[in-house]
């Protein structure tokens, strides 16, 4: 994949200084992580899901987030965090 000239945002670039991105805060609020291994990827996928408007239902969120695997099985809480950020919870 070529990204020359493109803007790439990493997990570190989501927050604004000391203020967390709303999805980062929702992950804390919903306790949506356990070991933390998948958390950066889950949050970045969740941000993409939110930006692209794929938050109509828990099923739609799960479908659009299905490329990320959580070995601890925190999927319900991850979906709740995305819903919270989308204003649905």
XYZ file of C-alpha atoms in Angstrom:
89
model
C 0.000 0.000 0.000
C 1.400 3.408 -0.927
C 0.681 6.259 1.429
C 3.134 8.825 0.155
C 1.546 12.238 0.616
C -1.400 10.831 2.573
C -2.252 11.729 6.144
C -2.145 8.770 8.525
C -3.600 9.035 12.025
C -2.405 6.607 14.667
C -3.867 5.971 18.107
C -1.440 8.554 19.494
C -2.871 11.206 17.170
C -6.501 10.830 18.261
C -6.354 12.762 21.499
C -6.172 16.541 21.657
C -3.474 17.143 24.226
C -4.748 15.826 27.533
C -8.304 15.379 26.219
C -9.087 11.876 24.982
C -10.974 11.179 21.780
C -14.626 10.398 22.663
C -14.158 6.732 21.677
C -11.076 6.426 23.867
C -13.147 7.776 26.770
C -16.013 5.418 25.900
C -13.617 2.449 26.056
C -12.776 3.500 29.607
C -16.423 4.152 30.514
C -17.555 0.773 29.133
C -14.511 -1.152 30.416
C -14.055 -2.299 26.814
C -10.591 -3.768 27.191
C -8.996 -6.436 29.273
C -5.414 -7.232 28.313
C -5.098 -4.162 26.075
C -3.362 -5.944 23.208
C -6.076 -5.217 20.632
C -7.238 -1.889 22.057
C -5.392 0.481 19.663
C -6.641 -1.422 16.610
C -10.173 -1.700 17.987
C -10.301 2.031 18.701
C -8.935 2.974 15.281
C -11.431 0.651 13.567
C -14.184 2.079 15.740
C -13.240 5.616 14.708
C -13.440 4.548 11.070
C -16.792 2.886 11.697
C -18.087 6.088 13.287
C -16.716 8.358 10.557
C -18.239 6.214 7.831
C -21.621 6.072 9.584
C -21.809 2.319 10.206
C -23.383 2.559 13.652
C -27.037 1.886 12.894
C -27.233 -1.228 15.051
C -25.008 -3.465 17.173
C -25.007 -5.967 14.306
C -23.780 -3.362 11.826
C -21.026 -2.264 14.220
C -19.934 -5.883 14.729
C -19.876 -6.465 10.972
C -17.750 -3.384 10.290
C -15.430 -4.169 13.223
C -15.149 -7.885 12.378
C -11.606 -7.573 11.027
C -10.254 -7.102 14.552
C -9.936 -9.993 16.939
C -10.106 -9.632 20.718
C -8.638 -12.705 22.369
C -10.279 -11.734 25.676
C -13.765 -11.638 24.144
C -14.693 -8.052 25.036
C -16.817 -7.630 21.913
C -20.047 -6.664 23.713
C -18.271 -3.885 25.602
C -16.432 -2.723 22.477
C -19.743 -2.414 20.616
C -21.213 -0.525 23.581
C -18.281 1.909 23.467
C -18.905 2.583 19.765
C -22.625 3.007 20.454
C -21.875 5.430 23.307
C -19.665 7.518 21.042
C -22.326 7.496 18.325
C -24.817 8.804 20.893
C -26.883 5.626 20.980
C -26.108 4.563 24.583
